[in-house]
Short mmCIF file of C-alpha atoms in Angstrom, two decimals:
data_model
loop_
_atom_site.label_atom_id
_atom_site.label_comp_id
_atom_site.label_asym_id
_atom_site.label_seq_id
_atom_site.Cartn_x
_atom_site.Cartn_y
_atom_site.Cartn_z
CA MET A 1 30.36 49.20 -55.89
CA SER A 2 28.55 50.70 -52.90
CA ALA A 3 26.22 48.68 -50.70
CA ALA A 4 23.29 50.78 -51.89
CA ALA A 5 24.12 50.20 -55.55
CA LEU A 6 24.69 46.51 -54.94
CA LEU A 7 21.26 46.10 -53.44
CA ALA A 8 19.62 48.09 -56.20
CA ALA A 9 21.44 46.76 -59.29
CA PRO A 10 19.26 44.61 -61.58
CA ALA A 11 22.24 42.40 -62.41
CA PHE A 12 22.23 41.17 -58.85
CA ALA A 13 18.53 40.43 -58.76
CA PRO A 14 18.88 36.65 -58.25
CA ALA A 15 20.97 37.25 -55.12
CA ALA A 16 19.74 40.62 -54.07
CA THR A 17 20.52 39.97 -50.43
CA THR A 18 24.22 39.30 -50.93
CA VAL A 19 26.61 41.93 -49.62
CA GLY A 20 30.31 41.19 -49.71
CA ASN A 21 31.82 37.78 -50.31
CA PRO A 22 29.85 34.95 -48.62
CA ALA A 23 32.94 32.71 -48.56
CA ILE A 24 34.96 35.33 -46.63
CA ASN A 25 32.04 35.97 -44.29
CA ILE A 26 31.61 32.25 -43.57
CA GLY A 27 35.34 31.87 -42.98
CA ILE A 28 35.50 34.69 -40.44
CA PHE A 29 32.32 33.44 -38.73
CA ALA A 30 33.73 29.92 -38.53
CA LEU A 31 37.04 31.17 -37.10
CA PHE A 32 35.30 33.04 -34.32
CA VAL A 33 33.00 30.13 -33.48
CA VAL A 34 35.93 27.68 -33.34
CA VAL A 35 37.99 29.98 -31.07
CA THR A 36 35.11 30.64 -28.69
CA LEU A 37 34.09 27.00 -28.57
CA ALA A 38 37.67 26.10 -27.62
CA ILE A 39 37.54 28.68 -24.81
CA VAL A 40 34.20 27.34 -23.58
CA ILE A 41 35.46 23.75 -23.56
CA ARG A 42 38.59 24.77 -21.66
CA ALA A 43 36.58 26.78 -19.11
CA SER A 44 34.12 23.92 -18.59
CA ARG A 45 36.80 21.70 -17.05
CA ASN A 46 36.31 23.36 -13.67
CA ASN A 47 32.49 23.25 -13.59
CA ARG A 48 32.39 20.82 -10.68
CA SER A 49 29.90 22.63 -8.44
CA ALA A 50 26.82 24.84 -8.59
CA ALA A 51 28.94 27.86 -7.64
CA GLU A 52 31.23 27.17 -10.59
CA TYR A 53 28.39 26.61 -13.06
CA TYR A 54 26.13 29.50 -11.95
CA ALA A 55 28.66 32.11 -10.80
CA GLY A 56 32.02 31.10 -12.26
CA GLY A 57 33.28 30.33 -8.76
CA ARG A 58 32.96 34.07 -7.96
CA ALA A 59 36.54 34.29 -9.19
CA PHE A 60 36.30 37.21 -11.64
CA THR A 61 37.74 40.62 -10.79
CA GLY A 62 35.69 43.80 -10.99
CA ARG A 63 37.43 44.79 -14.22
CA GLN A 64 36.85 41.40 -15.85
CA ASN A 65 33.23 41.34 -14.75
CA GLY A 66 32.70 44.93 -15.89
CA ILE A 67 33.96 44.06 -19.36
CA ALA A 68 31.74 40.96 -19.36
CA ILE A 69 28.75 43.06 -18.26
CA ALA A 70 29.42 45.37 -21.19
CA GLY A 71 29.58 42.31 -23.41
CA ASP A 72 26.30 41.06 -22.01
CA TYR A 73 24.57 44.45 -22.17
CA LEU A 74 25.83 45.64 -25.56
CA SER A 75 23.55 43.29 -27.40
CA ALA A 76 22.50 43.08 -31.01
CA ALA A 77 20.01 45.79 -30.12
CA SER A 78 22.83 48.13 -29.19
CA PHE A 79 25.01 47.49 -32.23
CA LEU A 80 22.54 46.65 -34.98
CA GLY A 81 19.24 48.02 -33.73
CA ILE A 82 20.37 51.41 -32.44
CA ALA A 83 22.66 52.09 -35.40
CA GLY A 84 19.71 51.35 -37.67
CA ALA A 85 17.30 53.42 -35.60
CA ILE A 86 19.64 56.42 -35.77
CA ALA A 87 20.17 55.95 -39.52
CA ILE A 88 16.42 55.99 -40.16
CA ASN A 89 15.10 58.25 -37.39
CA GLY A 90 18.12 60.35 -36.41
CA TYR A 91 17.64 62.13 -33.11
CA ASP A 92 14.82 59.83 -31.98
CA GLY A 93 16.98 56.77 -32.58
CA PHE A 94 19.79 58.13 -30.40
CA LEU A 95 17.39 58.36 -27.47
CA TYR A 96 17.79 54.59 -27.09
CA SER A 97 21.51 55.05 -26.45
CA ILE A 98 20.89 57.74 -23.84
CA GLY A 99 18.28 55.66 -22.03
CA PHE A 100 20.37 52.48 -22.01
CA LEU A 101 23.38 54.35 -20.57
CA VAL A 102 21.61 56.45 -17.91
CA ALA A 103 20.01 53.24 -16.63
CA TRP A 104 23.36 52.15 -15.21
CA LEU A 105 23.33 54.95 -12.67
CA VAL A 106 20.20 53.39 -11.15
CA ALA A 107 21.90 49.99 -11.09
CA LEU A 108 25.08 51.41 -9.52
CA LEU A 109 23.45 53.55 -6.84
CA LEU A 110 20.56 51.31 -5.78
CA VAL A 111 21.14 47.69 -6.68
CA ALA A 112 24.62 46.33 -7.53
CA GLU A 113 26.40 46.19 -4.16
CA LEU A 114 23.33 45.35 -2.07
CA LEU A 115 22.25 42.59 -4.42
CA ARG A 116 25.71 41.01 -4.40
CA ASN A 117 25.72 40.90 -0.60
CA VAL A 118 22.26 39.42 -0.13
CA GLY A 119 21.91 36.92 -2.99
CA LYS A 120 23.60 33.67 -3.91
CA TYR A 121 22.94 32.84 -7.56
CA THR A 122 19.69 34.45 -8.76
CA MET A 123 17.44 37.47 -8.30
CA ALA A 124 14.96 35.26 -6.42
CA ASP A 125 17.55 34.72 -3.65
CA VAL A 126 17.19 38.41 -2.78
CA LEU A 127 13.43 38.65 -3.17
CA SER A 128 12.75 35.58 -1.02
CA PHE A 129 15.37 36.32 1.67
CA ARG A 130 12.84 37.48 4.27
CA LEU A 131 9.62 36.31 2.60
CA ARG A 132 7.93 32.94 2.05
CA GLN A 133 10.28 31.01 -0.24
CA ARG A 134 7.96 28.93 -2.39
CA PRO A 135 5.50 31.52 -3.81
CA VAL A 136 8.10 34.28 -4.17
CA ARG A 137 10.61 32.07 -5.97
CA ILE A 138 7.92 30.84 -8.37
CA ALA A 139 6.93 34.45 -9.12
CA ALA A 140 10.55 35.59 -9.56
CA ALA A 141 11.34 32.64 -11.82
CA THR A 142 8.26 33.38 -13.95
CA SER A 143 9.32 36.99 -14.37
CA THR A 144 12.90 35.95 -15.17
CA LEU A 145 11.70 33.61 -17.91
CA VAL A 146 9.41 36.21 -19.50
CA VAL A 147 12.07 38.94 -19.56
CA SER A 148 14.65 36.50 -20.90
CA PHE A 149 12.23 35.36 -23.61
CA PHE A 150 11.65 38.90 -24.91
CA TYR A 151 15.39 39.55 -24.93
CA LEU A 152 16.07 36.26 -26.68
CA LEU A 153 13.55 37.14 -29.38
CA ALA A 154 15.53 40.26 -30.20
CA GLN A 155 18.87 38.49 -30.44
CA MET A 156 17.62 35.58 -32.52
CA ALA A 157 15.76 37.86 -34.92
CA GLY A 158 18.91 39.95 -35.34
CA ALA A 159 20.94 36.83 -36.08
CA GLY A 160 18.57 35.72 -38.81
CA GLY A 161 18.62 39.02 -40.67
CA LEU A 162 22.35 39.60 -40.26
CA VAL A 163 23.58 36.24 -41.46
CA ALA A 164 21.04 36.13 -44.29
CA LEU A 165 22.44 39.45 -45.53
CA LEU A 166 26.03 38.23 -45.39
CA LEU A 167 25.62 34.77 -46.83
CA GLY A 168 23.26 35.72 -49.62
CA ILE A 169 20.41 33.71 -48.12
CA ASP A 170 17.17 34.90 -49.66
CA GLY A 171 13.76 34.01 -48.31
CA ALA A 172 12.34 33.19 -44.91
CA LEU A 173 13.44 29.54 -44.92
CA GLY A 174 17.13 30.41 -45.09
CA GLN A 175 16.84 32.93 -42.26
CA ARG A 176 15.05 30.37 -40.14
CA LEU A 177 17.84 27.88 -40.69
CA VAL A 178 20.32 30.53 -39.56
CA ILE A 179 18.37 31.02 -36.33
CA VAL A 180 18.46 27.27 -35.71
CA VAL A 181 22.26 27.21 -36.13
CA VAL A 182 22.70 30.16 -33.75
CA GLY A 183 20.48 28.43 -31.20
CA VAL A 184 22.46 25.20 -31.36
CA ILE A 185 25.82 26.96 -30.85
CA MET A 186 24.39 28.96 -27.96
CA ILE A 187 23.06 25.80 -26.28
CA PHE A 188 26.55 24.28 -26.48
CA TYR A 189 28.08 27.39 -24.85
CA VAL A 190 25.71 27.21 -21.90
CA ILE A 191 25.55 23.45 -21.36
CA TYR A 192 29.30 22.92 -21.44
CA GLY A 193 30.73 26.29 -20.44
CA GLY A 194 28.42 27.43 -17.68
CA MET A 195 28.90 30.95 -16.35
CA LYS A 196 32.70 30.78 -16.59
CA GLY A 197 32.73 29.89 -20.28
CA THR A 198 29.95 32.37 -21.03
CA THR A 199 31.80 35.14 -19.19
CA TRP A 200 35.00 34.66 -21.20
CA VAL A 201 33.04 34.69 -24.44
CA GLN A 202 31.39 37.95 -23.32
CA ILE A 203 34.76 39.51 -22.42
CA ILE A 204 36.25 38.66 -25.82
CA LYS A 205 33.14 39.84 -27.59
CA ALA A 206 33.06 43.17 -25.69
CA VAL A 207 36.68 43.92 -26.57
CA LEU A 208 36.14 43.06 -30.23
CA LEU A 209 32.88 45.01 -30.43
CA ILE A 210 34.26 48.21 -28.91
CA ILE A 211 37.45 48.07 -31.00
CA GLY A 212 35.49 47.31 -34.18
CA ALA A 213 32.96 50.07 -33.55
CA GLY A 214 35.79 52.47 -32.67
CA ILE A 215 37.63 51.76 -35.93
CA MET A 216 34.45 52.29 -37.93
CA THR A 217 33.72 55.51 -36.03
CA LEU A 218 37.15 56.98 -36.80
CA TRP A 219 36.83 55.82 -40.42
CA VAL A 220 33.46 57.54 -40.83
CA LEU A 221 34.67 60.74 -39.16
CA GLY A 222 37.75 60.67 -41.39
CA LYS A 223 35.49 60.91 -44.44
CA PHE A 224 34.06 64.12 -43.01
CA GLY A 225 37.29 65.79 -41.94
CA LEU A 226 37.00 64.45 -38.38
CA ASN A 227 34.17 66.94 -37.95
CA LEU A 228 31.03 65.58 -36.27
CA SER A 229 29.03 68.66 -37.25
CA THR A 230 29.81 68.10 -40.93
CA LEU A 231 28.72 64.47 -40.64
CA LEU A 232 25.41 65.38 -39.03
CA GLY A 233 24.73 68.08 -41.59
CA ASP A 234 25.58 65.91 -44.60
CA ALA A 235 23.50 62.99 -43.30
CA THR A 236 20.51 65.28 -42.81
CA THR A 237 20.92 66.68 -46.32
CA ALA A 238 21.19 63.17 -47.79
CA SER A 239 18.04 62.10 -45.97
CA GLN A 240 16.07 65.09 -47.18
CA SER A 241 17.37 64.65 -50.75
CA ALA A 242 16.06 61.08 -50.76
CA GLY A 243 12.62 62.26 -49.75
CA GLY A 244 13.13 61.77 -46.02
CA LYS A 245 12.92 64.24 -43.17
CA ASP A 246 15.41 66.22 -41.11
CA LEU A 247 17.24 63.64 -38.97
CA MET A 248 18.18 66.26 -36.41
CA GLN A 249 14.58 67.05 -35.58
CA PRO A 250 12.73 65.08 -32.89
CA GLY A 251 9.47 63.38 -33.74
CA LEU A 252 10.42 61.10 -36.65
CA GLN A 253 9.79 57.98 -34.58
CA TYR A 254 7.99 59.28 -31.52
CA LYS A 255 5.34 61.69 -32.64
CA ASN A 256 3.52 61.25 -29.33
CA PRO A 257 5.51 62.72 -26.39
CA ILE A 258 3.78 60.31 -23.99
CA ASP A 259 5.13 57.39 -26.01
CA PHE A 260 8.65 58.75 -25.63
CA ILE A 261 8.25 59.24 -21.87
CA SER A 262 7.00 55.67 -21.59
CA LEU A 263 10.01 54.35 -23.50
CA SER A 264 12.41 56.44 -21.38
CA MET A 265 10.95 55.08 -18.15
CA ALA A 266 11.36 51.51 -19.39
CA LEU A 267 14.96 52.04 -20.52
CA VAL A 268 16.17 53.94 -17.45
CA LEU A 269 14.50 51.71 -14.85
CA GLY A 270 14.68 48.40 -16.69
CA THR A 271 18.40 47.64 -16.40
CA ALA A 272 18.27 47.36 -12.61
CA GLY A 273 15.61 44.66 -13.03
CA LEU A 274 17.16 42.59 -15.82
CA PRO A 275 17.86 39.10 -14.38
CA HIS A 276 20.79 38.30 -16.68
CA VAL A 277 22.52 41.58 -15.73
CA LEU A 278 21.81 41.13 -12.01
CA MET A 279 23.20 37.59 -12.07
CA ARG A 280 26.57 38.92 -13.23
CA PHE A 281 27.08 40.61 -9.84
CA TYR A 282 27.38 37.17 -8.23
CA THR A 283 30.50 36.31 -10.25
CA VAL A 284 32.76 38.60 -8.20
CA PRO A 285 34.14 37.77 -4.73
CA THR A 286 33.13 40.96 -2.87
CA SER A 287 30.69 43.87 -2.96
CA ARG A 288 33.61 46.21 -3.66
CA GLU A 289 34.33 44.28 -6.83
CA ALA A 290 30.63 44.49 -7.71
CA ARG A 291 30.85 48.29 -7.56
CA ARG A 292 34.02 48.24 -9.66
CA SER A 293 32.19 46.07 -12.18
CA VAL A 294 29.52 48.69 -12.69
CA VAL A 295 32.03 51.55 -12.98
CA TRP A 296 33.94 49.65 -15.69
CA ALA A 297 30.69 48.79 -17.43
CA ILE A 298 29.49 52.40 -17.42
CA TRP A 299 32.70 53.67 -19.02
CA LEU A 300 32.77 51.01 -21.72
CA ILE A 301 29.06 51.22 -22.49
CA GLY A 302 29.14 55.02 -22.55
CA ILE A 303 32.02 55.09 -25.03
CA PHE A 304 30.28 52.56 -27.24
CA TYR A 305 27.01 54.50 -27.34
CA LEU A 306 28.89 57.60 -28.48
CA PHE A 307 30.16 55.46 -31.35
CA THR A 308 26.58 54.54 -32.33
CA LEU A 309 25.79 58.19 -32.99
CA VAL A 310 28.53 58.38 -35.62
CA LEU A 311 27.74 54.96 -37.07
CA GLY A 312 24.04 55.72 -37.39
CA PHE A 313 24.46 59.08 -39.13
CA GLY A 314 27.32 57.65 -41.18
CA ALA A 315 25.03 54.90 -42.47
CA ALA A 316 22.31 57.46 -43.23
CA ASP A 317 24.72 59.44 -45.43
CA LEU A 318 26.97 56.77 -46.98
CA VAL A 319 24.43 53.94 -47.40
CA GLY A 320 21.06 55.67 -47.44
CA SER A 321 17.76 54.84 -45.78
CA ALA A 322 16.29 53.17 -48.88
CA ALA A 323 19.12 50.60 -49.12
CA ILE A 324 18.97 49.94 -45.39
CA LYS A 325 15.23 49.29 -45.43
CA ALA A 326 15.51 47.08 -48.52
CA ALA A 327 18.11 44.78 -46.94
CA PRO A 328 16.92 41.42 -45.50
CA GLY A 329 17.53 42.57 -41.94
CA GLY A 330 15.79 45.90 -42.48
CA VAL A 331 17.00 48.66 -40.19
CA ASN A 332 19.18 46.12 -38.38
CA SER A 333 21.42 45.96 -41.50
CA ALA A 334 22.69 49.55 -41.22
CA ALA A 335 26.00 48.76 -39.45
CA PRO A 336 27.02 45.84 -41.73
CA LEU A 337 26.13 47.84 -44.85
CA LEU A 338 28.19 50.77 -43.54
CA ALA A 339 31.14 48.43 -42.94
CA PHE A 340 30.92 47.20 -46.55
CA GLU A 341 30.75 50.78 -47.79
CA LEU A 342 33.87 51.71 -45.81
CA GLY A 343 36.18 48.72 -46.10
CA GLY A 344 34.65 46.29 -48.54
CA GLU A 345 34.42 42.56 -48.01
CA ILE A 346 37.09 42.18 -45.31
CA LEU A 347 35.78 44.87 -42.95
CA LEU A 348 32.24 43.68 -43.55
CA GLY A 349 33.22 40.13 -42.61
CA ILE A 350 35.05 41.25 -39.47
CA ILE A 351 32.31 43.60 -38.25
CA SER A 352 29.62 41.06 -39.02
CA ALA A 353 31.53 38.36 -37.15
CA VAL A 354 31.67 40.75 -34.18
CA ALA A 355 27.92 41.31 -34.46
CA PHE A 356 27.43 37.56 -34.65
CA ALA A 357 29.61 37.18 -31.55
CA THR A 358 27.47 39.81 -29.86
CA ILE A 359 24.35 37.78 -30.48
CA LEU A 360 25.91 34.50 -29.34
CA ALA A 361 27.34 35.98 -26.13
CA VAL A 362 24.13 37.73 -25.10
CA VAL A 363 21.94 34.74 -25.93
CA ALA A 364 24.23 32.50 -23.88
CA GLY A 365 24.03 34.89 -20.91
CA LEU A 366 20.25 35.00 -21.10
CA THR A 367 19.95 31.24 -21.37
CA ILE A 368 22.19 30.48 -18.40
CA THR A 369 20.22 32.99 -16.30
CA ALA A 370 16.88 31.46 -17.21
CA SER A 371 18.15 27.89 -16.73
CA ALA A 372 19.64 28.80 -13.34
CA SER A 373 16.29 30.23 -12.27
CA LEU A 374 14.49 27.03 -13.28
CA SER A 375 16.97 24.72 -11.56
CA HIS A 376 17.87 26.77 -8.46
CA ASP A 377 14.57 28.51 -7.75
CA ILE A 378 11.99 26.05 -9.08
CA TYR A 379 13.58 22.59 -9.00
CA ASN A 380 15.63 22.86 -5.80
CA THR A 381 13.42 25.13 -3.69
CA VAL A 382 9.92 24.34 -4.92
CA VAL A 383 10.10 20.76 -6.19
CA LYS A 384 12.82 19.28 -3.96
CA LYS A 385 12.18 21.66 -1.03
CA GLY A 386 15.87 22.56 -0.76
CA THR A 387 17.17 18.98 -0.69
CA ALA A 388 18.65 18.82 -4.21
CA THR A 389 22.41 18.37 -4.40
CA PRO A 390 24.52 20.88 -6.37
CA GLU A 391 25.19 18.18 -8.96
CA GLU A 392 21.43 17.63 -9.44
CA GLU A 393 20.89 21.36 -9.79
CA VAL A 394 23.53 21.68 -12.48
CA LYS A 395 22.09 18.69 -14.36
CA VAL A 396 18.61 20.26 -14.34
CA ALA A 397 20.10 23.60 -15.39
CA ARG A 398 21.67 21.97 -18.44
CA ILE A 399 18.43 20.25 -19.40
CA SER A 400 16.63 23.57 -18.96
CA ALA A 401 19.15 25.28 -21.24
CA LEU A 402 18.36 22.74 -23.94
CA VAL A 403 14.61 23.37 -23.67
CA LEU A 404 15.02 27.15 -23.48
CA GLY A 405 17.25 27.07 -26.54
CA ALA A 406 14.50 25.34 -28.50
CA VAL A 407 11.95 27.91 -27.34
CA ALA A 408 14.31 30.75 -28.31
CA ILE A 409 14.73 29.29 -31.79
CA ILE A 410 10.97 29.07 -32.34
CA GLY A 411 10.39 32.58 -30.96
CA GLY A 412 13.21 34.04 -33.05
CA ILE A 413 11.64 32.65 -36.20
CA PHE A 414 8.38 34.48 -35.44
CA ALA A 415 10.23 37.73 -34.60
CA LEU A 416 12.13 37.95 -37.91
CA GLY A 417 12.13 41.43 -39.43
CA GLN A 418 11.37 43.33 -36.21
CA ASN A 419 13.57 46.21 -35.03
CA ILE A 420 15.55 44.45 -32.33
CA ALA A 421 16.20 47.65 -30.35
CA PHE A 422 12.49 47.93 -29.88
CA LEU A 423 12.03 44.28 -28.87
CA VAL A 424 14.67 44.81 -26.19
CA ALA A 425 12.84 47.92 -25.00
CA LEU A 426 9.81 45.71 -24.35
CA ALA A 427 11.96 43.39 -22.22
CA PHE A 428 13.12 46.44 -20.26
CA ALA A 429 9.49 47.45 -19.70
CA VAL A 430 8.61 44.05 -18.24
CA ALA A 431 11.75 44.07 -16.04
CA ALA A 432 11.05 47.57 -14.76
CA SER A 433 7.38 46.77 -14.07
CA ALA A 434 7.70 43.36 -12.41
CA ASN A 435 11.23 43.10 -10.97
CA LEU A 436 12.45 46.56 -9.99
CA PRO A 437 9.60 47.47 -7.59
CA THR A 438 9.99 44.17 -5.77
CA ILE A 439 13.79 44.47 -5.57
CA LEU A 440 13.70 48.02 -4.19
CA TYR A 441 10.91 47.24 -1.71
CA SER A 442 12.78 44.12 -0.54
CA LEU A 443 16.03 46.02 0.02
CA PHE A 444 14.71 49.25 1.53
CA TRP A 445 11.19 48.78 3.03
CA LYS A 446 11.05 47.06 6.40
CA ARG A 447 7.29 46.49 6.21
CA PHE A 448 7.38 44.74 2.83
CA ASN A 449 5.90 41.24 2.84
CA THR A 450 5.06 38.23 0.70
CA ARG A 451 1.70 39.51 -0.53
CA GLY A 452 3.28 42.77 -1.62
CA ALA A 453 5.98 40.88 -3.52
CA LEU A 454 3.49 38.64 -5.33
CA TRP A 455 1.16 41.51 -6.24
CA SER A 456 4.08 43.58 -7.46
CA ILE A 457 5.65 40.87 -9.61
CA TYR A 458 2.49 39.40 -11.08
CA GLY A 459 0.72 42.75 -11.37
CA GLY A 460 3.62 44.40 -13.17
CA LEU A 461 4.16 41.33 -15.35
CA VAL A 462 0.53 40.86 -16.41
CA SER A 463 -0.09 44.56 -17.01
CA ALA A 464 3.05 44.99 -19.10
CA ILE A 465 2.42 41.91 -21.25
CA THR A 466 -1.28 42.70 -21.71
CA LEU A 467 -0.55 46.24 -22.85
CA ILE A 468 2.17 44.98 -25.20
CA VAL A 469 -0.18 42.41 -26.79
CA PHE A 470 -2.82 45.06 -27.42
CA SER A 471 -0.38 47.76 -28.54
CA PRO A 472 0.57 48.88 -32.07
CA VAL A 473 3.77 46.84 -31.71
CA VAL A 474 1.78 43.65 -32.23
CA SER A 475 -0.90 44.84 -34.65
CA GLY A 476 -2.39 47.85 -36.37
CA LYS A 477 0.53 49.92 -37.73
CA ALA A 478 0.28 51.29 -41.26
CA ILE A 479 2.16 49.54 -44.09
CA ASP A 480 5.60 51.02 -44.85
CA PRO A 481 5.68 52.20 -48.49
CA VAL A 482 9.30 50.99 -48.93
CA THR A 483 9.16 47.53 -47.37
CA LYS A 484 5.48 46.95 -48.22
CA LYS A 485 5.05 45.51 -44.75
CA SER A 486 3.58 46.77 -41.50
CA PRO A 487 6.10 47.48 -38.71
CA SER A 488 3.76 45.54 -36.41
CA MET A 489 4.58 41.91 -35.61
CA LEU A 490 1.32 40.64 -37.08
CA GLN A 491 0.46 41.67 -40.62
CA GLU A 492 -2.97 42.62 -41.95
CA VAL A 493 -4.72 42.46 -38.58
CA ASP A 494 -5.58 45.16 -36.08
CA PHE A 495 -6.81 44.43 -32.57
CA HIS A 496 -4.82 47.05 -30.67
CA TRP A 497 -6.56 49.40 -28.24
CA PHE A 498 -3.58 50.61 -26.19
CA PRO A 499 -2.18 53.62 -28.08
CA LEU A 500 1.49 53.52 -26.96
CA ASP A 501 4.33 51.37 -28.29
CA ASN A 502 5.85 50.86 -24.83
CA PRO A 503 3.72 50.15 -21.73
CA GLY A 504 6.20 51.52 -19.16
CA ILE A 505 4.33 54.70 -18.24
CA VAL A 506 1.37 52.59 -17.06
CA SER A 507 2.84 49.26 -15.98
CA ILE A 508 5.83 50.56 -13.97
CA PRO A 509 3.84 52.81 -11.58
CA LEU A 510 1.25 50.02 -11.35
CA GLY A 511 3.92 47.57 -10.23
CA PHE A 512 5.02 49.92 -7.44
CA LEU A 513 1.41 50.65 -6.48
CA LEU A 514 0.42 46.99 -6.28
CA GLY A 515 3.51 46.20 -4.20
CA TRP A 516 2.52 48.88 -1.71
CA LEU A 517 -1.16 47.90 -1.72
CA GLY A 518 -0.43 44.22 -1.19
CA THR A 519 1.88 45.05 1.71
CA VAL A 520 -0.44 47.39 3.60
CA THR A 521 -3.37 44.96 3.30
CA SER A 522 -1.39 42.19 5.01
CA LYS A 523 0.06 42.24 8.53
CA GLU A 524 2.67 39.57 7.84
CA TYR A 525 6.32 40.62 7.98
CA ASN A 526 9.50 39.42 9.66
CA ALA A 527 11.28 42.29 11.43
CA ALA A 528 14.20 40.16 12.60
CA LYS A 529 14.84 38.80 9.13
CA TYR A 530 14.75 42.31 7.68
CA ALA A 531 17.33 43.44 10.25
CA GLU A 532 19.57 40.56 9.20
CA MET A 533 19.08 41.42 5.52
CA GLU A 534 19.83 45.10 6.13
CA VAL A 535 23.10 44.36 7.94
CA ARG A 536 24.13 41.86 5.28
CA SER A 537 23.27 44.14 2.36
CA LEU A 538 25.13 47.15 3.77
CA THR A 539 28.18 45.44 5.29
CA GLY A 540 28.56 42.21 3.32
CA HIS A 541 28.65 40.20 6.56
CA GLY A 542 27.45 36.69 5.72
CA ALA A 543 27.55 37.21 1.96
CA GLU A 544 28.51 34.35 -0.32
CA GLY A 545 32.28 34.08 -0.74
CA ALA A 546 34.40 32.98 -3.66
CA SER A 547 34.64 29.31 -4.51
CA THR A 548 37.63 27.43 -3.17
CA HIS A 549 37.82 25.27 -6.29
#
């Protein structure tokens, strides 16, 4: 029986959310969790110092780190959210893939090597290098926490919908319990494994995800004579036959061109400001390896996003938009439902375990980044004024991971049912508005000073969050006739006044403008320190080396 028929059949009404065999799904999930936990425990044996815990001893090669970056970057939004967005909105959904990929060119050309040379563990190390430490580190840590929180919301919400679909868990309570379980496993990864354990989980997950998506892609194309044109045409016909619109035409999701431009700006500029991606550059021993990391990441991520095009249109034709929307995870269920349609219970279990691994790996990466910012930037620099020992830092980082895990669980419960690709796009908007202007000004503008950094970070952060809160994403969207729910986060209320879904077109230029304005209205700057930073960023002289442990 097809996934669509299974969801629609009256005989399955008491367990309408069940797809596949829950026992098989649980078994595959448990196998993956046990294997990865064993890897994390083994990796944690060497976490004797801050360099080991935060940066894996800087012992990873460019290839290993590139694969791990792909594992960190190819989140639940990439696999579940984008596949679903393409299945429902066709051309407009694929724009996410394009934006996420092009963004790496900005990271490669402007940020990766220079950041590796200047920083030590966190983004704040770079931003505060030639500025006043205390206020800049507090601002950078605040921005890191906000971006990480938005990203965590997306992953946890995806976990709830995915596992509820696979285990036949109906109702909000069951999905909430799933989110709690995911949060607990993730906390264990971070507390015991540190960056080294997290990195190996991300490497394994990236390999499994790309292989799994590749197999599904070839399988889908095989059903259409290995002809992409036939697939696109049949999916469009199926959509129109079911009362939908032409998937090949733009405008299904973004009817306002300004909204699309705003999203594109956030996606393309956001990656270079994502703290959990930037922190990965510190796990390699040299700037050359940092460049190699990005090249490997671009190739792997690019190949994967080509797969999403086939998976999305394959789900639109073989599963159907109605069945996708009716599933517990909504549009995020497109890839698992397609796997069940293609290979039945076994393929569904394997692909879903990969998706589950995706969520765990990304959540762990986000949590270790946020906890490192709290311990290294806030506790050591602000509270202890640089006197904390590495052991104290690591202890605080682990406590922070526990607290952040609890916050992620609570936030994920509130974000259930949202399109996770879109939640991630909001995180990109905040990163591009608050972090990127400050990073670029710090690296390339001699005159840049503390006031400029604070205005840029806080101005971009406050403007982006304010516009998000008062946007249609939070309230005011019309009720979907299929799901009987509003796509907005809050139901049956409307207090939005900002017309766009993504704030990037306003908040990103504002972040750059405020950084410039704050700088030119203050005469404070350290020319000698900038000269030192410039030499270090371009040559690597004085950069942090690999751990000797």
